[in-house]
PDB file of N, CA and C in Angstrom:
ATOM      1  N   UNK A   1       0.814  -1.187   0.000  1.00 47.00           N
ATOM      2  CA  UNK A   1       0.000   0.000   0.000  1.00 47.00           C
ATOM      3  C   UNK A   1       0.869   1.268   0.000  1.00 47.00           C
ATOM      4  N   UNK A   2       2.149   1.472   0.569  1.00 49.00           N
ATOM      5  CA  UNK A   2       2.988   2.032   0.795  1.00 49.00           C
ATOM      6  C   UNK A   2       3.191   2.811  -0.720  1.00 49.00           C
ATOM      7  N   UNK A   3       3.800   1.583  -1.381  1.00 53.00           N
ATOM      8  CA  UNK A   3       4.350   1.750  -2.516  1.00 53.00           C
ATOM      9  C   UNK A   3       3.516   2.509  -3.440  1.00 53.00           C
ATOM     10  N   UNK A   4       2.332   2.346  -3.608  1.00 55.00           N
ATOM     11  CA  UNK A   4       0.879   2.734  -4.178  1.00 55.00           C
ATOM     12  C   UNK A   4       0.796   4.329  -3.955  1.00 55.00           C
ATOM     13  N   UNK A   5       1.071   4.573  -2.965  1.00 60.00           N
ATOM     14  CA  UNK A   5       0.922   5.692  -2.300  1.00 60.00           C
ATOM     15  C   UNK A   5       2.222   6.919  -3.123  1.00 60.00           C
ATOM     16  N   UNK A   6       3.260   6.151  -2.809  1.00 66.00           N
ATOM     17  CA  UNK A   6       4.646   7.024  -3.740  1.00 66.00           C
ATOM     18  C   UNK A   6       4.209   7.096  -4.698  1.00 66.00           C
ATOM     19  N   UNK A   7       3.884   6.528  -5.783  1.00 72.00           N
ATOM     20  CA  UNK A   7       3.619   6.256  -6.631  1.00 72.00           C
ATOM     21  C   UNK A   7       2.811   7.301  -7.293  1.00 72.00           C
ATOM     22  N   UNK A   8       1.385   7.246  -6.415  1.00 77.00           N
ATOM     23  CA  UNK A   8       0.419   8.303  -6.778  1.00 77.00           C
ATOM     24  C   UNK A   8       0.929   9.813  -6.768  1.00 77.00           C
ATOM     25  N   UNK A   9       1.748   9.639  -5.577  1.00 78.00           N
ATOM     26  CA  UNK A   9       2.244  10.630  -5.332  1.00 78.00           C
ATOM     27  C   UNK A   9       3.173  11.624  -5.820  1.00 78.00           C
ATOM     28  N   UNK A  10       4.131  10.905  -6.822  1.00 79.00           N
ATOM     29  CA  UNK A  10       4.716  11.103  -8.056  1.00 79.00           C
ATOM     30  C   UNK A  10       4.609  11.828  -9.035  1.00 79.00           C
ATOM     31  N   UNK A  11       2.940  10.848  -9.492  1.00 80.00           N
ATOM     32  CA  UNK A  11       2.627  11.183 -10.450  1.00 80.00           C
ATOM     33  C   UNK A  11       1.436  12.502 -10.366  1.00 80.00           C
ATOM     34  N   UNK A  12       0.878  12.893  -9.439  1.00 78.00           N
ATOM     35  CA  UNK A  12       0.687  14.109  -9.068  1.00 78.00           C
ATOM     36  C   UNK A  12       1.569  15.040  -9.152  1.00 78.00           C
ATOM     37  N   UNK A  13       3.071  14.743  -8.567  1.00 81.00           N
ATOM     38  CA  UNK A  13       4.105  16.149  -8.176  1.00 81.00           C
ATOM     39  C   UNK A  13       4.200  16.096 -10.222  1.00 81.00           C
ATOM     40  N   UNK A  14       4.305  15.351 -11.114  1.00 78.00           N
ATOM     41  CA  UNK A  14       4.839  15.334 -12.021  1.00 78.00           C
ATOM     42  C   UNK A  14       3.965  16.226 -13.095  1.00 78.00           C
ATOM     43  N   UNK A  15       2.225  16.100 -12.503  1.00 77.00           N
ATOM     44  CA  UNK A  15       1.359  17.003 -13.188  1.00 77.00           C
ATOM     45  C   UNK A  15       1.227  17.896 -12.690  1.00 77.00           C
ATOM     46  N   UNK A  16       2.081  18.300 -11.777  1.00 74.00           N
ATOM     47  CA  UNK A  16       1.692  19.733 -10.846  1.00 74.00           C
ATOM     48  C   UNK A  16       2.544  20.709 -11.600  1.00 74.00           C
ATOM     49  N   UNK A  17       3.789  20.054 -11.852  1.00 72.00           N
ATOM     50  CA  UNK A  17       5.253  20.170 -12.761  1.00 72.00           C
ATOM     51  C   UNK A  17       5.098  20.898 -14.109  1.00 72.00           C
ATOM     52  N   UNK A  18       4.243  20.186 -14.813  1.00 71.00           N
ATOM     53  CA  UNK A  18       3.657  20.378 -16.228  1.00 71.00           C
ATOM     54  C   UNK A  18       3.093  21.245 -16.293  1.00 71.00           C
ATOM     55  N   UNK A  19       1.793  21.371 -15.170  1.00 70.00           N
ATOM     56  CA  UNK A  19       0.732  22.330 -15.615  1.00 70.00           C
ATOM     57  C   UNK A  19       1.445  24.091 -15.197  1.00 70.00           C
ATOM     58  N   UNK A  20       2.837  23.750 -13.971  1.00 66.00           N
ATOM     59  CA  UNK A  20       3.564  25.032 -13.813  1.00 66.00           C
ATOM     60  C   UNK A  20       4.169  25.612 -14.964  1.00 66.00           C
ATOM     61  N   UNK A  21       4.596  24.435 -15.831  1.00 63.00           N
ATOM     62  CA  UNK A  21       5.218  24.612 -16.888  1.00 63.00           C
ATOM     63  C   UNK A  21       4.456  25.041 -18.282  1.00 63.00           C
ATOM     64  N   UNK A  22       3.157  24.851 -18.148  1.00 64.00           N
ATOM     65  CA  UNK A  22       2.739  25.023 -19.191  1.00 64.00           C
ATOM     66  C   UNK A  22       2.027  26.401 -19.176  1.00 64.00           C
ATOM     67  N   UNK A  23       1.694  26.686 -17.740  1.00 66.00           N
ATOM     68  CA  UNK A  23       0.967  28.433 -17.234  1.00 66.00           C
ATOM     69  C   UNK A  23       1.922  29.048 -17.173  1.00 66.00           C
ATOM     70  N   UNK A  24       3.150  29.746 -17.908  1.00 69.00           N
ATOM     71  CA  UNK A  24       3.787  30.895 -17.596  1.00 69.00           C
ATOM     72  C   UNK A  24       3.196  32.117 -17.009  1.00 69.00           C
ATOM     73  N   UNK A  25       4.322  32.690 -16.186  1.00 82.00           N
ATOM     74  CA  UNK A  25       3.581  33.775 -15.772  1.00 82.00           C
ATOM     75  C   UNK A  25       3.869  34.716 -16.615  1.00 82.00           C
ATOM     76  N   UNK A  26       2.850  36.009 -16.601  1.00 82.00           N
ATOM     77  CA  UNK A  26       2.833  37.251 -17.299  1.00 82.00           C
ATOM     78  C   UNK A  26       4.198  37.679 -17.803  1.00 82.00           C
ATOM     79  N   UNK A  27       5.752  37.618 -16.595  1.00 87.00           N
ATOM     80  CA  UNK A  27       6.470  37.841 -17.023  1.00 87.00           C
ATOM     81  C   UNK A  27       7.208  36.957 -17.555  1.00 87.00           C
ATOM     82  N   UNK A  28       7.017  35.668 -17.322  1.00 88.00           N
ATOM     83  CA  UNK A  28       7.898  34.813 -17.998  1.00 88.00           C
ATOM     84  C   UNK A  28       7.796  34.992 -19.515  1.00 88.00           C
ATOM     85  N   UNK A  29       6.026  35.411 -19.819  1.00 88.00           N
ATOM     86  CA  UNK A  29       5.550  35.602 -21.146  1.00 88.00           C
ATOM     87  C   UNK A  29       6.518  36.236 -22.012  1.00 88.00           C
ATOM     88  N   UNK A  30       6.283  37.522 -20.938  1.00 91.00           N
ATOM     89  CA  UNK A  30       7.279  38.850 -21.527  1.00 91.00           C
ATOM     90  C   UNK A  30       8.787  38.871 -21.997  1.00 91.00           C
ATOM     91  N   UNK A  31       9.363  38.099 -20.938  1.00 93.00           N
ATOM     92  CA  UNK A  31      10.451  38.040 -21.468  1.00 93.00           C
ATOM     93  C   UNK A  31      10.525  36.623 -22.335  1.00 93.00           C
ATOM     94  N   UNK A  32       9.909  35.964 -22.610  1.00 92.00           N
ATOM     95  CA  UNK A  32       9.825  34.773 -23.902  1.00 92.00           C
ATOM     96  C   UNK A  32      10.113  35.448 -25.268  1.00 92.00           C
ATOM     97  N   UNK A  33       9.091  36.819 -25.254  1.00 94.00           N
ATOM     98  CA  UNK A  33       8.694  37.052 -26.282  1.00 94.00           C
ATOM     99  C   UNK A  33       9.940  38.025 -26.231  1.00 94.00           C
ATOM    100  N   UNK A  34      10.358  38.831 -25.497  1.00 97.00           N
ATOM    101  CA  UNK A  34      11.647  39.925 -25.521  1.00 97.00           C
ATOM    102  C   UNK A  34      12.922  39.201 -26.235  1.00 97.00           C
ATOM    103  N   UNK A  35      13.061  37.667 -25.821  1.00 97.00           N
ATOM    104  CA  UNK A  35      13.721  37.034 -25.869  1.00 97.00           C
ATOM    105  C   UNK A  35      13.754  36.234 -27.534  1.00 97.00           C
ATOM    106  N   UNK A  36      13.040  36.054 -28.286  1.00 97.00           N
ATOM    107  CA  UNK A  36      12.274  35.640 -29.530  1.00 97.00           C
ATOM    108  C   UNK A  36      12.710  37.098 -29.938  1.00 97.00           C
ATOM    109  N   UNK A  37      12.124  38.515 -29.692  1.00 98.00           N
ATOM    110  CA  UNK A  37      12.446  39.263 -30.696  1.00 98.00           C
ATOM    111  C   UNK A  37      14.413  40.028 -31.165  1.00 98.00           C
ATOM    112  N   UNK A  38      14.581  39.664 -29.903  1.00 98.00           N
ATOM    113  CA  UNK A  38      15.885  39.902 -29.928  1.00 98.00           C
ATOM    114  C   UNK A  38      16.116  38.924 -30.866  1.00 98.00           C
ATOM    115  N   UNK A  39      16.231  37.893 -30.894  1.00 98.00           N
ATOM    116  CA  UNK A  39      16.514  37.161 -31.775  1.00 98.00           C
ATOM    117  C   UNK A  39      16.667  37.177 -32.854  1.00 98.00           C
ATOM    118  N   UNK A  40      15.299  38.287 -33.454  1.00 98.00           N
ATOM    119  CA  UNK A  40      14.808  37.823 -34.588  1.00 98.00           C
ATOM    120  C   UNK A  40      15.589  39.000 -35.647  1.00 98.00           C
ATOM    121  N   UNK A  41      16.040  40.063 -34.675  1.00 98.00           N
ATOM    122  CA  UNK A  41      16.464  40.705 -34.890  1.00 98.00           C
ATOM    123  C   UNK A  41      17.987  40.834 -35.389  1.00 98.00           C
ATOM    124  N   UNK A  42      18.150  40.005 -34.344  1.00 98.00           N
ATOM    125  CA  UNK A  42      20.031  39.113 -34.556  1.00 98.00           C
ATOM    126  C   UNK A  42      20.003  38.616 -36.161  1.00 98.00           C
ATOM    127  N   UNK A  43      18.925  37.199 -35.927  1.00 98.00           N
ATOM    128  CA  UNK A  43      19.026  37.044 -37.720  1.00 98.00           C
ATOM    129  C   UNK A  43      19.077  37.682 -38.538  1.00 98.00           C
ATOM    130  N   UNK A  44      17.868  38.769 -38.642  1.00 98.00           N
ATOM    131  CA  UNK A  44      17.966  39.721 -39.549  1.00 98.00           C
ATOM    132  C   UNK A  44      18.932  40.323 -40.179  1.00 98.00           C
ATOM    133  N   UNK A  45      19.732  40.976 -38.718  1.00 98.00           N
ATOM    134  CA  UNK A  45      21.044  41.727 -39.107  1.00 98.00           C
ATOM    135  C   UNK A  45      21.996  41.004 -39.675  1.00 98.00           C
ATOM    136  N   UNK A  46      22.202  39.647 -39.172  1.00 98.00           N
ATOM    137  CA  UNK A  46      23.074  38.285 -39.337  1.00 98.00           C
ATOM    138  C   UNK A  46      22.534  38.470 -41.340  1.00 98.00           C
ATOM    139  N   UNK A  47      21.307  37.809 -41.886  1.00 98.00           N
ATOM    140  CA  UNK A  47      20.694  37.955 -42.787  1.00 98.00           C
ATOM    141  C   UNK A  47      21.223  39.325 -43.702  1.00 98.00           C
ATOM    142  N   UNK A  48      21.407  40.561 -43.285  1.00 98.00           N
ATOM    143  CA  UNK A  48      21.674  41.533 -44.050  1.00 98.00           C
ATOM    144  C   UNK A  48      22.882  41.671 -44.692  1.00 98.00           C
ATOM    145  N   UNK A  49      23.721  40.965 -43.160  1.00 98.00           N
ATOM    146  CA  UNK A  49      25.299  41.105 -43.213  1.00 98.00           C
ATOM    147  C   UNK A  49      25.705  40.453 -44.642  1.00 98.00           C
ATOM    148  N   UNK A  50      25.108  38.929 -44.758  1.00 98.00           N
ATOM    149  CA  UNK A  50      25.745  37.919 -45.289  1.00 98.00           C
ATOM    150  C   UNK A  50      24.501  38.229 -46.925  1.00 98.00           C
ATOM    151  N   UNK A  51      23.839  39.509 -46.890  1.00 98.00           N
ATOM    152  CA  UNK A  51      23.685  39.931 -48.477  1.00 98.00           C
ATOM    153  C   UNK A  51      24.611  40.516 -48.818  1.00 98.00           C
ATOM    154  N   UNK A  52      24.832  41.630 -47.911  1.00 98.00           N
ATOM    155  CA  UNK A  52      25.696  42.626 -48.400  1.00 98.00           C
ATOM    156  C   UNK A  52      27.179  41.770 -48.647  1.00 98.00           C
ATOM    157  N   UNK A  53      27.321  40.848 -48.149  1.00 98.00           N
ATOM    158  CA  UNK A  53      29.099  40.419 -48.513  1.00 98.00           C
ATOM    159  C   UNK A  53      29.151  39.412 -49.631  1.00 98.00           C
ATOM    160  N   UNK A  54      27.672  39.164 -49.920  1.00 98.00           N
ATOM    161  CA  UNK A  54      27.017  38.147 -51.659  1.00 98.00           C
ATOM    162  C   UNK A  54      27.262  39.285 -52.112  1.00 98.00           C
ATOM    163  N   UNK A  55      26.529  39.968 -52.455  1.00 98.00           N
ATOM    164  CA  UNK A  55      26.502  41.241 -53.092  1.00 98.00           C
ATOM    165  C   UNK A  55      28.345  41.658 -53.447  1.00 98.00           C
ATOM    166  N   UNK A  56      29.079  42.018 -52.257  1.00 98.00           N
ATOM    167  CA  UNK A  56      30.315  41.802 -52.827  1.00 98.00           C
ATOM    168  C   UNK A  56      31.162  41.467 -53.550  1.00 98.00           C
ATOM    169  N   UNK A  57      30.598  40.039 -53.723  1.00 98.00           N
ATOM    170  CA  UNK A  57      31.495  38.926 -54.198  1.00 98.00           C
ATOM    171  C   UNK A  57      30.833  38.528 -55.633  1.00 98.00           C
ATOM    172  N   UNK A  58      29.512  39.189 -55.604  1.00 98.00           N
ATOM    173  CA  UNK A  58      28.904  39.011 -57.176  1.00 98.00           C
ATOM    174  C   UNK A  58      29.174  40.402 -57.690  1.00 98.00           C
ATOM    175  N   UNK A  59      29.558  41.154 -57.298  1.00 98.00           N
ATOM    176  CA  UNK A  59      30.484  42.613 -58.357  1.00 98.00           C
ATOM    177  C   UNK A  59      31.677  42.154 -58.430  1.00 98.00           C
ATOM    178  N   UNK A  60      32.421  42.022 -57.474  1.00 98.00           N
ATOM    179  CA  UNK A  60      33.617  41.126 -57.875  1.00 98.00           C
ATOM    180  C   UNK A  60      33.746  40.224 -59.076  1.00 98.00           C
ATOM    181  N   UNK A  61      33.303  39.170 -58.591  1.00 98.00           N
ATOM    182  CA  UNK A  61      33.241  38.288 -59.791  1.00 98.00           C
ATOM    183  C   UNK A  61      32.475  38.814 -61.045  1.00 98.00           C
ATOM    184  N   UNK A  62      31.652  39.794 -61.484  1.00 98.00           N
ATOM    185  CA  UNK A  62      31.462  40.847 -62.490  1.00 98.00           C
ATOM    186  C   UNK A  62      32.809  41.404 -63.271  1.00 98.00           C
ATOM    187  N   UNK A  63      33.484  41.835 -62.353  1.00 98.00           N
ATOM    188  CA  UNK A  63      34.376  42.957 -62.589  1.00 98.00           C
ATOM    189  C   UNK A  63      35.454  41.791 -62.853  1.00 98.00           C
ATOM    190  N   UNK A  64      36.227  40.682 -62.159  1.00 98.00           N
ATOM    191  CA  UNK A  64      36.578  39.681 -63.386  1.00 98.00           C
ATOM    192  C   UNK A  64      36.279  39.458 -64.423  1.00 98.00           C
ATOM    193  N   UNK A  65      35.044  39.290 -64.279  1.00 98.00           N
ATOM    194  CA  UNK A  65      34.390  38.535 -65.793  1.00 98.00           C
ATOM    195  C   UNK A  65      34.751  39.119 -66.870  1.00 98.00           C
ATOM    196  N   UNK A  66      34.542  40.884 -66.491  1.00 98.00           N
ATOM    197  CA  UNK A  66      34.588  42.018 -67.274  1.00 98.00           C
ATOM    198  C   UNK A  66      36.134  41.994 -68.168  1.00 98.00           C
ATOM    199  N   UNK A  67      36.987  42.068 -67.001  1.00 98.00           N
ATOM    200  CA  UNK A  67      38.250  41.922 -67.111  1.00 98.00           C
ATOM    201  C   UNK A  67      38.717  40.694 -68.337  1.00 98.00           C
ATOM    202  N   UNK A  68      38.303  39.760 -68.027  1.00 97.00           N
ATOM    203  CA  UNK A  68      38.845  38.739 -68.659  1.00 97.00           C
ATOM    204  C   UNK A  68      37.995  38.896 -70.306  1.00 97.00           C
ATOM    205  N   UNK A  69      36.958  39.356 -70.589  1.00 98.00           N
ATOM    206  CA  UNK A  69      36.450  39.462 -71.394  1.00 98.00           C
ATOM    207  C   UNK A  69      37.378  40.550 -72.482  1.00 98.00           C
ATOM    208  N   UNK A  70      37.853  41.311 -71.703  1.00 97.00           N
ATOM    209  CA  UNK A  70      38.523  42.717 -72.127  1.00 97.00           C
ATOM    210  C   UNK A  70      39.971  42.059 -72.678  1.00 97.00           C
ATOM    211  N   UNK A  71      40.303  40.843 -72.058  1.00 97.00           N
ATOM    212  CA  UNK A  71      41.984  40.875 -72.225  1.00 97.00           C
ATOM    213  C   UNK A  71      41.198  39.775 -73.399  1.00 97.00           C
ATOM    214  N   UNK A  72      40.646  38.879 -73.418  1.00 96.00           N
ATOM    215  CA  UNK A  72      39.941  38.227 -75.026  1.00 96.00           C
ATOM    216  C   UNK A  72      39.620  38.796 -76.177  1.00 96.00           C
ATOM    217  N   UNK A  73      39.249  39.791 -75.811  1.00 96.00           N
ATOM    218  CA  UNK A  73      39.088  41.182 -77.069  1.00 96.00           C
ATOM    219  C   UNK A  73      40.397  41.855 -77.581  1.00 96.00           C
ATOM    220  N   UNK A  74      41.538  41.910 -76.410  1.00 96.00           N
ATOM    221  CA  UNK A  74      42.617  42.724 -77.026  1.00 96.00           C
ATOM    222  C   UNK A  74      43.397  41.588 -77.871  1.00 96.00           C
ATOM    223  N   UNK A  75      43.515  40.108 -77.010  1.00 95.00           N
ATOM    224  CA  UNK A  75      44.011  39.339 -77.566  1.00 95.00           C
ATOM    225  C   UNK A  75      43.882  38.947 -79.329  1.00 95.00           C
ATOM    226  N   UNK A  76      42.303  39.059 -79.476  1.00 93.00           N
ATOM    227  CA  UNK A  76      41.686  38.795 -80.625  1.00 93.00           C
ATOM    228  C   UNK A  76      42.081  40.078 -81.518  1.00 93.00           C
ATOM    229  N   UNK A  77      42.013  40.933 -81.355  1.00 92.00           N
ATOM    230  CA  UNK A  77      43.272  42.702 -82.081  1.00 92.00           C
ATOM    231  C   UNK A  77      44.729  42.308 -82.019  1.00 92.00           C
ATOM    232  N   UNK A  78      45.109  41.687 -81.214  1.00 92.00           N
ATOM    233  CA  UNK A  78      46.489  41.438 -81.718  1.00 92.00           C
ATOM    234  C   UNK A  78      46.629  40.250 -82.418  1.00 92.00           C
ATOM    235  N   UNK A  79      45.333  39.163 -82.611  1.00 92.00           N
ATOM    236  CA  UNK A  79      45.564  37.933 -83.045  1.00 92.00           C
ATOM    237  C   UNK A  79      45.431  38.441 -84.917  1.00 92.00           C
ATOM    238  N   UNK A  80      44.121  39.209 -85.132  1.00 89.00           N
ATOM    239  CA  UNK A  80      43.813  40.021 -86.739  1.00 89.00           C
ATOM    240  C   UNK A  80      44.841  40.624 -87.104  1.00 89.00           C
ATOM    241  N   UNK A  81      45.717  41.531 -86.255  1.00 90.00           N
ATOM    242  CA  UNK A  81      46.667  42.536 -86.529  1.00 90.00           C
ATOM    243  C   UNK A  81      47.543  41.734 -87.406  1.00 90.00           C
ATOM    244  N   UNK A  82      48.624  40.745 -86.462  1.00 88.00           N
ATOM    245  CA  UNK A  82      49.223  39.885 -86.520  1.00 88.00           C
ATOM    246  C   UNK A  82      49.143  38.881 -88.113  1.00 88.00           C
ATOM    247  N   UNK A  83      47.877  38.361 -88.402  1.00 87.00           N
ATOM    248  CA  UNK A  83      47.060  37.650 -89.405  1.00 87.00           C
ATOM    249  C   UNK A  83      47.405  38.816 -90.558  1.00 87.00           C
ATOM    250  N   UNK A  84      47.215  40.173 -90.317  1.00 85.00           N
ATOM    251  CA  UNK A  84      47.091  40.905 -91.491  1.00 85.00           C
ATOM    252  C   UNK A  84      48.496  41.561 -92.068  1.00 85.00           C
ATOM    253  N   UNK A  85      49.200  41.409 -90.761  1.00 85.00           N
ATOM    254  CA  UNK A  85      50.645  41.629 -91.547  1.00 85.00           C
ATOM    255  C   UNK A  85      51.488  40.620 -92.052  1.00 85.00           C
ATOM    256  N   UNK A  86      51.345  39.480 -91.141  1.00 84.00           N
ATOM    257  CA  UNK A  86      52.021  38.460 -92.421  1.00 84.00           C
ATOM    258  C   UNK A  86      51.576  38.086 -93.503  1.00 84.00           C
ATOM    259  N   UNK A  87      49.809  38.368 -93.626  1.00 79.00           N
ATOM    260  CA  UNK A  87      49.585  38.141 -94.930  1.00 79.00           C
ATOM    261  C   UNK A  87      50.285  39.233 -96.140  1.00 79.00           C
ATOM    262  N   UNK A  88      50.114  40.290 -95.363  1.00 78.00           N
ATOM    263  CA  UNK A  88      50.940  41.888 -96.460  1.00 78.00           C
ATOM    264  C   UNK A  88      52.258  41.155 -96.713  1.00 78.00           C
ATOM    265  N   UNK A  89      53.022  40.699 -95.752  1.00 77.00           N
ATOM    266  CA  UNK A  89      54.421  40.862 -96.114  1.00 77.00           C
ATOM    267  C   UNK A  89      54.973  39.663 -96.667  1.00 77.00           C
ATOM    268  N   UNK A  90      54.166  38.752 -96.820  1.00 75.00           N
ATOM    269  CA  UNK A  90      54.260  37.520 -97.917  1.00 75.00           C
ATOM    270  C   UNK A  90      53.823  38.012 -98.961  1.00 75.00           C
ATOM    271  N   UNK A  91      52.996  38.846 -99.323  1.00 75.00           N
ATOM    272  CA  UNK A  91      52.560  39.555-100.765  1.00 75.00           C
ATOM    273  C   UNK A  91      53.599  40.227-100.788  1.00 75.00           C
ATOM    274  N   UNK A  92      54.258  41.180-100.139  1.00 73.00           N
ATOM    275  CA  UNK A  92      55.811  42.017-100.663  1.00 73.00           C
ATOM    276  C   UNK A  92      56.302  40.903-101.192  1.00 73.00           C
ATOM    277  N   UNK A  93      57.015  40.025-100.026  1.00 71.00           N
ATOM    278  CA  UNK A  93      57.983  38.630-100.463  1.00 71.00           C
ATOM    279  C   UNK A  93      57.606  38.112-101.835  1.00 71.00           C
ATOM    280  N   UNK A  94      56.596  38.081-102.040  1.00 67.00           N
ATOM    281  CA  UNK A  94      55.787  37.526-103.513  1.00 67.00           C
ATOM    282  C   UNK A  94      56.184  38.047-104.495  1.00 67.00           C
ATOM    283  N   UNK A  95      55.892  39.702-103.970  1.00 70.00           N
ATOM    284  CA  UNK A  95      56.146  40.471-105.422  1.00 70.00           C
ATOM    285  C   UNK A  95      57.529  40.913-105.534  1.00 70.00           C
ATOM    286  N   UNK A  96      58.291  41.073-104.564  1.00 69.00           N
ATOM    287  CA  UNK A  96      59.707  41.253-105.061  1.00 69.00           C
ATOM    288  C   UNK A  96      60.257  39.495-105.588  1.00 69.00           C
ATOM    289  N   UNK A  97      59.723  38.619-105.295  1.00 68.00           N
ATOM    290  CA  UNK A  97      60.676  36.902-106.143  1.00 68.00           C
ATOM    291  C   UNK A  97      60.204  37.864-107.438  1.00 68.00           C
ATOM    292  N   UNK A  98      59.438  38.050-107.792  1.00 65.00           N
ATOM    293  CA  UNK A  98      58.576  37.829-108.916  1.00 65.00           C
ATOM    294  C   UNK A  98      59.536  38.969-109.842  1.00 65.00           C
ATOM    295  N   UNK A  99      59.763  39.779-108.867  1.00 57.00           N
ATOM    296  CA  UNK A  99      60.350  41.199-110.141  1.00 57.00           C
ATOM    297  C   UNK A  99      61.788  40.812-110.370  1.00 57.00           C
TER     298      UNK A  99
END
């Protein structure tokens, strides 16, 4: 009977436990929710930080792109240049065998 008794007794302290736990008080409320907005706020800023340093790194990598595009273009002017004078100066070579 003893045992019966702990037992019950237990399991009472254990719903007494719960239902403390589950009725916050007014201020526990308050600061739950103080506690949640701080938070939310943290992310946010956390969230802004880590656009602005995307944002960085996608002008960056722009301004490569740009770059490399630019040195393909000069390359391709010195590749025509190049193409158009040895073709000229095999036509000299041509025409002076010839004379």
């Amino acid at each position: 009977m003893r045992q019966r008794n702990t037992d019950s007794e237990t399991e009472l302290e254990e719903e007494n436990q719960e239902e403390e736990s589950r009725s916050l008080s007014d201020e526990d409320q308050m600061f739950v929710v103080i506690t949640l907005r701080n938070m939310v706020k943290r992310e946010r800023k956390r969230g802004d930080c880590m656009k602005t340093k995307l944002e960085k790194e996608r002008k960056a990598a722009e301004s490569a792109a740009e770059e490399a595009m630019a040195m393909l273009r000069m390359e391709k002017k010195r590749w025509r240049w190049r193409q158009v004078n040895t073709r000229e100066s095999r036509n000299r070579s041509k025409s002076i065998i010839k004379k």
